[in-house]
Short mmCIF file of C-alpha atoms in Angstrom, two decimals:
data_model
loop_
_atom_site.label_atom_id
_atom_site.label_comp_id
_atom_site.label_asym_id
_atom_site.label_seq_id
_atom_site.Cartn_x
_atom_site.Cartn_y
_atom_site.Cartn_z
CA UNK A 1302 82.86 -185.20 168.56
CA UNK A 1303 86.33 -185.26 166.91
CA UNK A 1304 87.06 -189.08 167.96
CA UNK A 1305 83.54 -189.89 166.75
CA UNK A 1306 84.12 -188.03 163.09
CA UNK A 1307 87.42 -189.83 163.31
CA UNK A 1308 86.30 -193.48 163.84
CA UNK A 1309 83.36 -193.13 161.29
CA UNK A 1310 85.97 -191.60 158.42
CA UNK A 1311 87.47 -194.68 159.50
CA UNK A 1312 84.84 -197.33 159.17
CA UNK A 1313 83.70 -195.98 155.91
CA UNK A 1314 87.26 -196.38 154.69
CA UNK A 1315 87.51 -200.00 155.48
CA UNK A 1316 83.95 -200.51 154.01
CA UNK A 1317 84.71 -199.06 150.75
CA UNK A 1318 88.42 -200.66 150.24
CA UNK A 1319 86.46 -204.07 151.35
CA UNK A 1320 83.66 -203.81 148.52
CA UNK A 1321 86.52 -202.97 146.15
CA UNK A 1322 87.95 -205.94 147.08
CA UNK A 1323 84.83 -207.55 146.60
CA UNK A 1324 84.27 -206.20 143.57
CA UNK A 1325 87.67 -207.24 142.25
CA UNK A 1326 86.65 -211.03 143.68
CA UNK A 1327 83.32 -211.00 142.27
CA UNK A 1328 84.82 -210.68 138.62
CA UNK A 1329 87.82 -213.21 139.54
CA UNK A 1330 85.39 -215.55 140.89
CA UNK A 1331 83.23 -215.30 137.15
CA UNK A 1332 83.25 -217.05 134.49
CA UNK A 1333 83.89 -215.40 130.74
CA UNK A 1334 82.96 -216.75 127.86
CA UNK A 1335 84.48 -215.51 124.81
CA UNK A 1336 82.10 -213.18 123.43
CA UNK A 1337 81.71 -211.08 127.02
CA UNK A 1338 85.58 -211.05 126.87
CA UNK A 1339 85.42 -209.68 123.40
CA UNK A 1340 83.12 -206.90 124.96
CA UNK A 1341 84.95 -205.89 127.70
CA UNK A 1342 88.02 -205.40 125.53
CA UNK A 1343 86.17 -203.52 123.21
CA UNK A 1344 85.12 -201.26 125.87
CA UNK A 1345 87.91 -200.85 128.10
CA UNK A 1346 90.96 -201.73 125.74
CA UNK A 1347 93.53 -198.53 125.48
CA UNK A 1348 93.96 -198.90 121.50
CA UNK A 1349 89.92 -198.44 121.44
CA UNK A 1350 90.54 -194.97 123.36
CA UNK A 1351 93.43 -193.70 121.00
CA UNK A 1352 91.31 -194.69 118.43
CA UNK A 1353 88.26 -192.39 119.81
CA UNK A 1354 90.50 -189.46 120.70
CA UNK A 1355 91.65 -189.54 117.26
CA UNK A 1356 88.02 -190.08 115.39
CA UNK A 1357 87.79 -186.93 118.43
CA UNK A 1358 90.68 -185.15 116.79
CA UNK A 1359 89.61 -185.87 112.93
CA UNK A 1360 85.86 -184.83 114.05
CA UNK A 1361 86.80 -180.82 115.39
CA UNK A 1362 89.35 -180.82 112.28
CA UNK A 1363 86.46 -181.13 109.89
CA UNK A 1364 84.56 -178.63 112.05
CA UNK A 1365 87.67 -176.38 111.89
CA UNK A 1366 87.38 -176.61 108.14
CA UNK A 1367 84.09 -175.47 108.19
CA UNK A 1368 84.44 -172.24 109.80
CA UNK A 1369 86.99 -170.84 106.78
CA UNK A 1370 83.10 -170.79 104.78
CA UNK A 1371 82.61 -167.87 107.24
CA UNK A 1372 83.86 -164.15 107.73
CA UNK A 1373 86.92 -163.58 109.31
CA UNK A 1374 86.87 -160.93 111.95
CA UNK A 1375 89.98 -158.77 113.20
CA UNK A 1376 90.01 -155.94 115.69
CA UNK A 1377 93.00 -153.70 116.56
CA UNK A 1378 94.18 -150.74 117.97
CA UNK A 1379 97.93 -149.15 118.51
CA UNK A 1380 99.01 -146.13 119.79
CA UNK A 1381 102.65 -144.39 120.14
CA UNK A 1382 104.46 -141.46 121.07
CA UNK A 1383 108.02 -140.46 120.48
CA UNK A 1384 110.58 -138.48 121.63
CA UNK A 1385 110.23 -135.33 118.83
CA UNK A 1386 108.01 -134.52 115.71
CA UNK A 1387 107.58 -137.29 113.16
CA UNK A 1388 107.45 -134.81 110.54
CA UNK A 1389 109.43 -131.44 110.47
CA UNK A 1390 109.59 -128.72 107.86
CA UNK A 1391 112.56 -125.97 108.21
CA UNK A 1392 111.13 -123.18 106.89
CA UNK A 1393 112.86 -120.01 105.77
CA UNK A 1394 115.63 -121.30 108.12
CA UNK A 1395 113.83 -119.40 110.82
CA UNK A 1396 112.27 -122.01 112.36
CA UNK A 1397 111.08 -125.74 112.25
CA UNK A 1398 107.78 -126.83 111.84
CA UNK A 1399 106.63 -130.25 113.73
CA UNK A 1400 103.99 -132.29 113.59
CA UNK A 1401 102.90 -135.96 114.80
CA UNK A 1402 104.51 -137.09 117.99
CA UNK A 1403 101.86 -139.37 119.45
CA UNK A 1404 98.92 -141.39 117.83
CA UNK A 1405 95.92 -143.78 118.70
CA UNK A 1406 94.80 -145.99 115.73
CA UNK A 1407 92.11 -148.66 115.90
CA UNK A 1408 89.47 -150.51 113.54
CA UNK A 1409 87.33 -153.71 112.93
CA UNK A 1410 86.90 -155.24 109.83
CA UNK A 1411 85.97 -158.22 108.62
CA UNK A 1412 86.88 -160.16 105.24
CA UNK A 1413 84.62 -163.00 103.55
CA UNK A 1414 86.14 -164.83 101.14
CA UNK A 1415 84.04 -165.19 97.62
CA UNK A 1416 86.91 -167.33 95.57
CA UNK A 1417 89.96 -168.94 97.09
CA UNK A 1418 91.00 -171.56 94.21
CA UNK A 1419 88.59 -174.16 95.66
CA UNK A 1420 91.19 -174.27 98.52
CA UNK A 1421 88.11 -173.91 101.47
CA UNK A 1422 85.37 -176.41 99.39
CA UNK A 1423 88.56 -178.94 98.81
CA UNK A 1424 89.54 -178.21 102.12
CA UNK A 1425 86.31 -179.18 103.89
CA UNK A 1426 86.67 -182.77 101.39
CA UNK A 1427 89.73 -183.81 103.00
CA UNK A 1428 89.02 -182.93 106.60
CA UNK A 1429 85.45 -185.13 105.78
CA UNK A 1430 87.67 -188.01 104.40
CA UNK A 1431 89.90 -187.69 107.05
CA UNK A 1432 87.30 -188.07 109.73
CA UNK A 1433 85.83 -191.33 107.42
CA UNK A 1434 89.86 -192.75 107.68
CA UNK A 1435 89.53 -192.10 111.51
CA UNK A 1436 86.08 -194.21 111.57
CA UNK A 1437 87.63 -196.57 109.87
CA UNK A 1438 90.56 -197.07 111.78
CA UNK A 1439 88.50 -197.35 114.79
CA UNK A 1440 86.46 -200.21 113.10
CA UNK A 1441 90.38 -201.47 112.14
CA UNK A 1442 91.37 -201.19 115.78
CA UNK A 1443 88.32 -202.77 117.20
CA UNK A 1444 88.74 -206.24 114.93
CA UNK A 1445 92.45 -205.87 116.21
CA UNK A 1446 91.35 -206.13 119.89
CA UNK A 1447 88.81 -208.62 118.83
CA UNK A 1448 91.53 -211.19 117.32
CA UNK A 1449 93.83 -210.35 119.80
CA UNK A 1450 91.77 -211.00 122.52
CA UNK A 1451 90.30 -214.68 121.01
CA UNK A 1452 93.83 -215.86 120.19
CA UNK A 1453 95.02 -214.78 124.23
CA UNK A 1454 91.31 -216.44 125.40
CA UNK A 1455 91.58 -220.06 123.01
CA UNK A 1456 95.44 -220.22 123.85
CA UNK A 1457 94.10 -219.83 127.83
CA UNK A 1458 91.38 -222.59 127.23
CA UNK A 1459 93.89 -224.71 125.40
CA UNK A 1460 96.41 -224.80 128.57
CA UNK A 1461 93.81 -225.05 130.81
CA UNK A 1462 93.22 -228.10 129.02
CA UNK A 1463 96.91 -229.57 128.62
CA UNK A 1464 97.41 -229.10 132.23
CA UNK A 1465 93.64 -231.37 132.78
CA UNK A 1466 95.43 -234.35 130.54
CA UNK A 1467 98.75 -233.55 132.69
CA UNK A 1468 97.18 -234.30 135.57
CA UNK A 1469 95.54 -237.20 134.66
CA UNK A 1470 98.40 -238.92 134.01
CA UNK A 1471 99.90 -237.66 137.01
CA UNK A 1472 97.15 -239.71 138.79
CA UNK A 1473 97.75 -242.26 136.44
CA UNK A 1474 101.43 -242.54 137.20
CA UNK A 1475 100.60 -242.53 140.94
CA UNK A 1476 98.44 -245.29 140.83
CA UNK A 1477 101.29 -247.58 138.67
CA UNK A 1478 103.94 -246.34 140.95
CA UNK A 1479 101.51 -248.38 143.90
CA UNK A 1480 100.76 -250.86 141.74
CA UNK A 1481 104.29 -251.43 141.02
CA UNK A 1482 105.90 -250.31 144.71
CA UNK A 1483 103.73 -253.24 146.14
CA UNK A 1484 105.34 -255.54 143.13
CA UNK A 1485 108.73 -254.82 144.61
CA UNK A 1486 108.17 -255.35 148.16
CA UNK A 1487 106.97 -258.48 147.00
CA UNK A 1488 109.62 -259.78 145.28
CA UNK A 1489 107.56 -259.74 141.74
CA UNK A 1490 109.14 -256.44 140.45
CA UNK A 1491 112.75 -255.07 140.56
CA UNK A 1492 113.44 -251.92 142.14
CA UNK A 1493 114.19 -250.73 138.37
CA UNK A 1494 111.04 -250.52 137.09
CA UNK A 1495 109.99 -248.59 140.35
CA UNK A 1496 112.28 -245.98 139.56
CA UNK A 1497 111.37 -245.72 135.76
CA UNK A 1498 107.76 -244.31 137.30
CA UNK A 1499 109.25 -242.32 139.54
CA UNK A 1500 111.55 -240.39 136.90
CA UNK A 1501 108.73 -240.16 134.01
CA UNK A 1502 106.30 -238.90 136.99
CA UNK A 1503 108.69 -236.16 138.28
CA UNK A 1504 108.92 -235.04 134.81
CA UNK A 1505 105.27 -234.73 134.22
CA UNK A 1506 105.48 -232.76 137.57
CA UNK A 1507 108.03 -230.42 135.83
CA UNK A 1508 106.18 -229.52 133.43
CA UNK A 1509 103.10 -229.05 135.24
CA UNK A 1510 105.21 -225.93 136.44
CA UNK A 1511 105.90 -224.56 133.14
CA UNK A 1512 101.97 -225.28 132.05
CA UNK A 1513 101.21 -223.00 135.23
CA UNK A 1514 103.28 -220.48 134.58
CA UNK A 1515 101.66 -220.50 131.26
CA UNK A 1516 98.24 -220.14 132.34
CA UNK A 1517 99.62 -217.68 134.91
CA UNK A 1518 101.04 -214.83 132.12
CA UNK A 1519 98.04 -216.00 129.28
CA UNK A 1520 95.84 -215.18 132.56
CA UNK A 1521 97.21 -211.63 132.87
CA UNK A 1522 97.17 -211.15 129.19
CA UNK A 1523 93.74 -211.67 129.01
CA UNK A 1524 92.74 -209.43 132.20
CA UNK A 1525 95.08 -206.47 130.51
CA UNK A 1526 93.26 -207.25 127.02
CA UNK A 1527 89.81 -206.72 129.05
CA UNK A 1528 90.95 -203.76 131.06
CA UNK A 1529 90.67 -204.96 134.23
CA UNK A 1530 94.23 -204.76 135.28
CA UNK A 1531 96.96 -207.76 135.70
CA UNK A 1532 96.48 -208.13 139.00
CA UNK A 1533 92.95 -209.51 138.12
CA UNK A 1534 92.31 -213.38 137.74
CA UNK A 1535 89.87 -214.77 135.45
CA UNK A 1536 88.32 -218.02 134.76
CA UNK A 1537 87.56 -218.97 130.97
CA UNK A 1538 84.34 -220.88 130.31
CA UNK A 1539 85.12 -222.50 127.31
CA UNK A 1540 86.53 -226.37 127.20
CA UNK A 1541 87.86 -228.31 124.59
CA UNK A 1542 85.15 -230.26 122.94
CA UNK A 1543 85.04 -234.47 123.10
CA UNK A 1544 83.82 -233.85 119.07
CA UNK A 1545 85.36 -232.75 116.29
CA UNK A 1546 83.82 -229.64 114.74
CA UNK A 1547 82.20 -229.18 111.72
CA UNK A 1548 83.85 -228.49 108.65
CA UNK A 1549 83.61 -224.31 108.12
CA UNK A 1550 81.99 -224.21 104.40
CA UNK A 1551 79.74 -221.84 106.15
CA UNK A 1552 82.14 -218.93 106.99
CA UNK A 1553 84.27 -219.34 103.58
CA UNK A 1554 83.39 -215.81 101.58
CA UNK A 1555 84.65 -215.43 98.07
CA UNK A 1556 87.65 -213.07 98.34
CA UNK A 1557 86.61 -210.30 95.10
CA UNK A 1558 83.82 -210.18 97.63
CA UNK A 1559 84.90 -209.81 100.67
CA UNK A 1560 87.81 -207.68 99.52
CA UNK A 1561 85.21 -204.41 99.56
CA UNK A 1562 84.29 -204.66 103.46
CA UNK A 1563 87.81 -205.42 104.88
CA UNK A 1564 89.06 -201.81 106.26
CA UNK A 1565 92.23 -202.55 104.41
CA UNK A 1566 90.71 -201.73 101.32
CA UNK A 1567 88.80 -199.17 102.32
CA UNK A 1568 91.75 -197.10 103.47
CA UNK A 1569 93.48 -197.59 100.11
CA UNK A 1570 90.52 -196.01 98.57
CA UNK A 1571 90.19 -193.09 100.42
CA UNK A 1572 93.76 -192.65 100.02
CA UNK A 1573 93.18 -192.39 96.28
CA UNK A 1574 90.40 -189.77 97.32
CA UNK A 1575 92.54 -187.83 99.46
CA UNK A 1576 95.33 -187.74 97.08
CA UNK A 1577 92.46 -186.12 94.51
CA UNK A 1578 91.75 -183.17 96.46
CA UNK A 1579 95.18 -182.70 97.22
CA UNK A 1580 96.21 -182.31 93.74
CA UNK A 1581 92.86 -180.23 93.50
CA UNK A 1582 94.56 -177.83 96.61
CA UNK A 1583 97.58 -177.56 94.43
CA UNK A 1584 95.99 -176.50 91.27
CA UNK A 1585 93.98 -173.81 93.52
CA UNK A 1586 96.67 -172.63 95.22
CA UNK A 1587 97.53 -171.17 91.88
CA UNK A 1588 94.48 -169.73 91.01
CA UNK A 1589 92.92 -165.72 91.82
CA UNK A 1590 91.71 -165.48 94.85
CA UNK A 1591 89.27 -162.66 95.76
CA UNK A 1592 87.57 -161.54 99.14
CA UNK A 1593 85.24 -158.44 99.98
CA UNK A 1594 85.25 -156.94 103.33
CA UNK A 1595 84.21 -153.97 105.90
CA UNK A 1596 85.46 -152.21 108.43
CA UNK A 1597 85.03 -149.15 111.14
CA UNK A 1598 88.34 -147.61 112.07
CA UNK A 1599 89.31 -144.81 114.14
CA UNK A 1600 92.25 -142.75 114.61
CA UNK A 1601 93.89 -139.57 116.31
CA UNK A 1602 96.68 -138.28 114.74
CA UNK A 1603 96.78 -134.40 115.25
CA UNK A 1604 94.99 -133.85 118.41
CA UNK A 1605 91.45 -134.80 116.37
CA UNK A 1606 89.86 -137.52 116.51
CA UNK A 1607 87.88 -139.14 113.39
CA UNK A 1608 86.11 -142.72 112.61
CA UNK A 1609 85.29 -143.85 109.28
CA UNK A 1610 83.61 -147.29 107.85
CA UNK A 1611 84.62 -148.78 104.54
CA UNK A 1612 84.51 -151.50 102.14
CA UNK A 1613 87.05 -153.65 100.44
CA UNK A 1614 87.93 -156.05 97.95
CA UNK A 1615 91.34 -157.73 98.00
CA UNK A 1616 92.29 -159.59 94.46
CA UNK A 1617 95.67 -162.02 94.47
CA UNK A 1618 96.65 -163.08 91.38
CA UNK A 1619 99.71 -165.42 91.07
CA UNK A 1620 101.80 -164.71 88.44
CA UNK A 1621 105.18 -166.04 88.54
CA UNK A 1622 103.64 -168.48 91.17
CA UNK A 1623 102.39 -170.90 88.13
CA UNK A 1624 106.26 -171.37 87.89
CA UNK A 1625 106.78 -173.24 90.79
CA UNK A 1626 103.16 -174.31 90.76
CA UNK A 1627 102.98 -176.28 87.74
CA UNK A 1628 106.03 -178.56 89.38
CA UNK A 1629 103.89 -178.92 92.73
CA UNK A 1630 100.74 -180.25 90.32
CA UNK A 1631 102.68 -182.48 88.58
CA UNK A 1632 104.16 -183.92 91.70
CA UNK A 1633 100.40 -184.53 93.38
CA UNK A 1634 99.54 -185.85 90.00
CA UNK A 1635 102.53 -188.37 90.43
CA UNK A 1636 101.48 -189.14 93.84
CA UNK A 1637 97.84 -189.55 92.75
CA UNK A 1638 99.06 -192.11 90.39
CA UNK A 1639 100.78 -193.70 93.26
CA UNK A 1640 98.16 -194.34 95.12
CA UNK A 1641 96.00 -196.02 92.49
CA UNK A 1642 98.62 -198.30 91.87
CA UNK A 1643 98.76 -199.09 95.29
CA UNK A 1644 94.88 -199.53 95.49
CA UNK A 1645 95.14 -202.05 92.85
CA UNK A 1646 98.11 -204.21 94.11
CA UNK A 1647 97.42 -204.38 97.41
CA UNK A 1648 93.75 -205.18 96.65
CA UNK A 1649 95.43 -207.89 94.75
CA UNK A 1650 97.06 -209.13 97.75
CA UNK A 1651 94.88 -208.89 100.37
CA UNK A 1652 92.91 -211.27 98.49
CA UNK A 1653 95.70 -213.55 98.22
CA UNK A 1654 95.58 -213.44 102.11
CA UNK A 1655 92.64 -214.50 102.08
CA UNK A 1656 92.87 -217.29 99.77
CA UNK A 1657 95.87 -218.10 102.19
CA UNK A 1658 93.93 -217.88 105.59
CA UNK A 1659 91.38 -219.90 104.05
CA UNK A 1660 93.69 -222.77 103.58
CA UNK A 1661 95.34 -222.65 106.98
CA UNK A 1662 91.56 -222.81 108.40
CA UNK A 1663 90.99 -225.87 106.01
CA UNK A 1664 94.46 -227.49 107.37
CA UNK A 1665 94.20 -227.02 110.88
CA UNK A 1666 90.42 -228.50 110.42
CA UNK A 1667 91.94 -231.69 108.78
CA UNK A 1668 94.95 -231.67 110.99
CA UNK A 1669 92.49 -231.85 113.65
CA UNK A 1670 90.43 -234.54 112.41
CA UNK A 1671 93.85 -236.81 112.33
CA UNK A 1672 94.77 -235.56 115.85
CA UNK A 1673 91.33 -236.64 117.10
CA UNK A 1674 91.21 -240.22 115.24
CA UNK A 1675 94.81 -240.69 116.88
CA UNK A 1676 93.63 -240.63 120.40
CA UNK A 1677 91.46 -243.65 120.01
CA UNK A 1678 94.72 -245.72 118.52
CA UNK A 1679 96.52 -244.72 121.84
CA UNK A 1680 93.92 -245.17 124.55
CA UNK A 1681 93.52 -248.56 122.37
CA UNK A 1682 97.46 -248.58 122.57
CA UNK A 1683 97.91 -248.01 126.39
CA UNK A 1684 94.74 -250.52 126.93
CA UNK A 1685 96.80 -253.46 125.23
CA UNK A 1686 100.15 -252.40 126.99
CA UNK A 1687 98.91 -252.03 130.37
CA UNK A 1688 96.71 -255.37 129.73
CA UNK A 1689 100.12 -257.34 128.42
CA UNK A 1690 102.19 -255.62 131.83
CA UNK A 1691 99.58 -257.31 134.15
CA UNK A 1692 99.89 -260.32 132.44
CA UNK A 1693 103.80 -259.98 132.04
CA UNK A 1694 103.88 -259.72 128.39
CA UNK A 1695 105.94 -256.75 128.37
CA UNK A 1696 107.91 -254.32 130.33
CA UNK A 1697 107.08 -251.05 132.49
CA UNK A 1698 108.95 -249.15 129.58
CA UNK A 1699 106.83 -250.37 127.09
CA UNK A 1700 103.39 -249.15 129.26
CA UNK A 1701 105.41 -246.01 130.36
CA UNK A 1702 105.89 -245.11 126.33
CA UNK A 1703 102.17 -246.38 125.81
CA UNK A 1704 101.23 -243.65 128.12
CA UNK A 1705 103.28 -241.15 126.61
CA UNK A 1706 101.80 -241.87 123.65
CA UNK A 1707 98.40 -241.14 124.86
CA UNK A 1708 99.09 -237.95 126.84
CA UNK A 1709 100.65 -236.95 123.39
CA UNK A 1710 97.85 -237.78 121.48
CA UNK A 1711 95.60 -235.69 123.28
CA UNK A 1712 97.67 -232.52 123.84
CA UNK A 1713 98.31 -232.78 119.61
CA UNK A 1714 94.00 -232.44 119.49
CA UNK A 1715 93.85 -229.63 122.29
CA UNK A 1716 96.79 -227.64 119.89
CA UNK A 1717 95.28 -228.73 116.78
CA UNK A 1718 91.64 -227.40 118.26
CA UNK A 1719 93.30 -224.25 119.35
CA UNK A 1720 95.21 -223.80 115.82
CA UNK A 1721 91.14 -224.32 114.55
CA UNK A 1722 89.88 -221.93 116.32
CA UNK A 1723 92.78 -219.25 115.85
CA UNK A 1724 92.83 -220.04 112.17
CA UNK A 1725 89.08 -219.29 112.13
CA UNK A 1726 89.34 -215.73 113.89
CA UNK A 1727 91.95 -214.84 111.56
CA UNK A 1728 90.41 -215.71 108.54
CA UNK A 1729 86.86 -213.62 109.62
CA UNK A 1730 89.19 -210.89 109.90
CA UNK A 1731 91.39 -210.91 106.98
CA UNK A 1732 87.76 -211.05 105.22
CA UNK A 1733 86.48 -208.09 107.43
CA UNK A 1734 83.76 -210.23 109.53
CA UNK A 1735 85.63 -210.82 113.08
CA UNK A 1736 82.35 -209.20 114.89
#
C-alpha cells in the first residue's frame, strides 16, 4: 500500500510539472499582438502592484481619518502597594499615624471631540486628496507600463524585421558567390572577386549574431514587461508594413486641451489643494479646542471600595502658541504660493512637450516617407548593377555596394517605421491618451 501511495505521488508529480511545461509552451508557442501585450503588462507588471498597494495604503489612511469624527475610548486600571504608610501624621510625639499603603484604581471614559481647529474636517480633506493622488498615480503608472511595453514590442518587431532583410541578402550573397565560384573555375572570373563575396557575406553573418542577440534580450524584456518571467519566449505578431502609413492628423490634440487630462497636471493641482488644507491645519492648530466626555471609575484606597460616573469638558486654548504659530502659517502660506507657481509653469511646459512630441511624430512620419521612396531607387540600383555585372559592364564591387545599398535602404524604413510608431505612443501619452 506504501509503494502504491508512493508511485501515484509520483505520477501526479510528473503530470503536473509536464502541464506546467505545457503551459509555459502553449504561451511561447502564441502569438501577441500589441494590444494583448499591453494587457498582460497591465495586469501582471510589478509597478501596477506598488501602485495598488499604495492606492491600498492611501485608501485605510482616509478611513483612519475618519474614525477621529468618533469618540475616543480609554480604559485603565493600576494598583500599588509599598513598603510603609504613604501618609503619616506624628501626633503628640506619642505615636504616628499611617494611612495608604496599597491601592486599586480603575475607570472608562470616553472623550468626543466638538471643536479641534478644523484639524479632523481638514484632516479627512487631505487623506481624500491623498487617496485621489494615489488613483492617479496608478492611472500614471499604468500609461508608464503601456509605453514601455510598445516601445520593447515595436523595437522586437523592428529586429525581427532587420534580421528578415539580413537574411535575404545572405541568400542573395550565396547565390552570387555560385554564380561567381563557377566564373572562376571557368577561367571567366579571378579568384578576387570570389573572395570579395566571401568577406561581405561573412560579415552579414556577423551581424546576424548581434541582430540575434538583440531579439534574444528585447525577447526577455518583453516577457518580464508581461509578467511571465525571462525564461519565457514570445512571438510578436506584428510585421513591418509594404505601405507607408497615413499621415496622423487624426491623433494630433490641441495641447491647452489636452493639458487637463494628462496626470501630470492633475498632480500639480492637487498639490495646490493639498498645500490649502495644510495651511488650513496650521491655522487650526492654533485655535481652542474643546471636547466633552464621560466616564465610570473605581477605586480602593482605604480598605473601601467606591465607583463613581462623571462628565467632562476639556478646553485648550493656545496662548503663547500663536507665537510660534503665526511663523508656521506664514511658512504654509509660502509653500502654498509655491505650488501655484509650480502649477502654472509646469503646465506651461508640459504643453511645450507636447508641441515637441508632436513634431518628432510629424518627422519620423516624413523621415519615413523618404526612407520608403529610397528603397525603390536601390532595388532599381542593384537591378542595373547586377544587369551591367552579367553583361561585364562593371565589377563585383560595384554590385556588392549596389547590394549594400539596398539592404541599407530597407533597414533605414524598418528604423524609420519603428521611430513612427514609438514617436506615436509617446506623443498619446505626453497628451494623456496612451489607452
Amino acid at each position: 500500500m506504501k509503494k502504491y501511495s508512493i508511485l501515484t505521488a509520483g505520477i501526479l508529480g510528473i503530470l503536473s510539472v509536464s502541464g506546467s511545461m505545457y503551459a509555459q509552451d502553449s504561451v511561447a508557442d502564441s502569438l501577441f499582438t500589441l494590444e494583448q501585450c499591453k494587457q498582460m503588462a497591465l495586469e501582471n507588471n510589478s509597478d501596477i502592484h506598488v501602485a495598488d498597494n499604495n492606492l491600498c495604503s492611501a485608501i485605510e489612511t482616509r478611513r483612519e481619518a475618519f474614525t477621529k469624527y468618533f469618540p475616543e475610548v480609554s480604559a485603565g486600571a493600576s494598583a500599588f502597594r509599598a513598603n510603609h504608610d504613604m501618609i503619616q501624621y506624628d501626633v503628640l510625639d506619642l505615636f504616628t499615624l499611617g494611612i495608604i499603603n496599597k491601592g486599586k484604581t480603575a475607570g472608562v471614559w470616553a472623550m468626543q471631540p466638538i471643536f479641534m481647529g478644523g484639524q479632523i474636517v481638514n484632516g479627512n480633506k487631505l487623506a481624500k486628496v491623498g487617496e485621489e493622488v494615489a488613483r492617479i498615480r496608478k492611472r500614471q503608472s499604468a500609461d508608464l507600463v503601456q509605453l514601455q511595453t510598445e516601445t520593447i514590442y515595436w523595437k522586437l518587431v523592428t529586429l525581427n524585421a532587420t534580421k528578415q532583410t539580413l537574411e535575404s541578402a545572405i541568400t542573395v550573397l550565396d547565390s552570387l558567390g555560385l554564380q561567381v565560384k563557377a566564373a572562376v573555375d571557368a577561367s571567366v572570373a579571378m579568384m578576387n572577386d570570389y573572395l570579395k563575396v566571401e568577406l561581405k557575406r561573412n560579415s552579414y553573418r556577423a551581424d546576424l549574431v548581434d541582430l540575434e542577440n538583440g531579439i534574444e534580450l528585447m525577447t526577455m524584456l518583453l516577457a518580464q514587461q508581461m509578467g511571465l518571467g525571462t525564461d519565457t519566449r514570445i512571438r510578436v505578431l506584428s510585421e513591418i508594413p509594404d505601405t507607408v502609413p497615413n499621415y496622423p492628423a487624426a491623433v494630433y490634440i490641441n495641447p491647452s486641451d489636452a493639458l487637463m487630462q494628462t496626470s501630470d497636471h492633475k498632480l500639480l493641482v492637487k498639490n495646490v489643494e493639498a498645500k490649502l488644507i495644510e495651511k488650513r491645519m496650521e491655522v487650526g492648530n492654533n485655535l481652542p479646542k474643546l471636547a466633552v466626555g464621560a466616564g465610570w471609575f473605581y477605586h480602593d484606597m482605604f480598605n473601601q471600595s467606591h465607583n463613581f460616573a462623571g462628565i467632562m469638558v476639556a478646553l485648550s486654548v493656545p496662548l503663547s502658541g500663536w507665537w510660534g504659530g503665526s511663523y508656521a502659517i506664514k511658512r504654509k502660506s509660502h509653500e502654498l504660493n509655491n505650488a501655484r507657481i509650480e502649477l502654472d509653469n509646469m503646465s506651461q511646459k508640459l504643453e511645450i512637450e507636447m508641441s515637441d512630441k508632436w513634431d518628432n511624430l510629424t518627422a519620423a512620419h516624413r523621415k519615413m516617407i523618404i526612407a520608403y521612396e529610397a528603397i525603390a531607387q536601390s532595388e532599381e540600383n542593384l537591378r542595373l548593377n547586377k544587369a551591367y555585372y552579367d553583361a561585364g559592364m562593371c565589377t563585383i564591387t560595384d554590385l556588392l555596394d549596389a547590394q549594400a545599398l539596398d539592404r541599407q535602404a530597407k533597414d533605414d524604413y524598418i528604423a524609420a517605421y519603428g521611430a513612427f510608431r514609438m514617436s506615436k505612443a509617446q506623443y498619446l501619452n505626453a497628451t494623456g491618451r496612451i489607452d
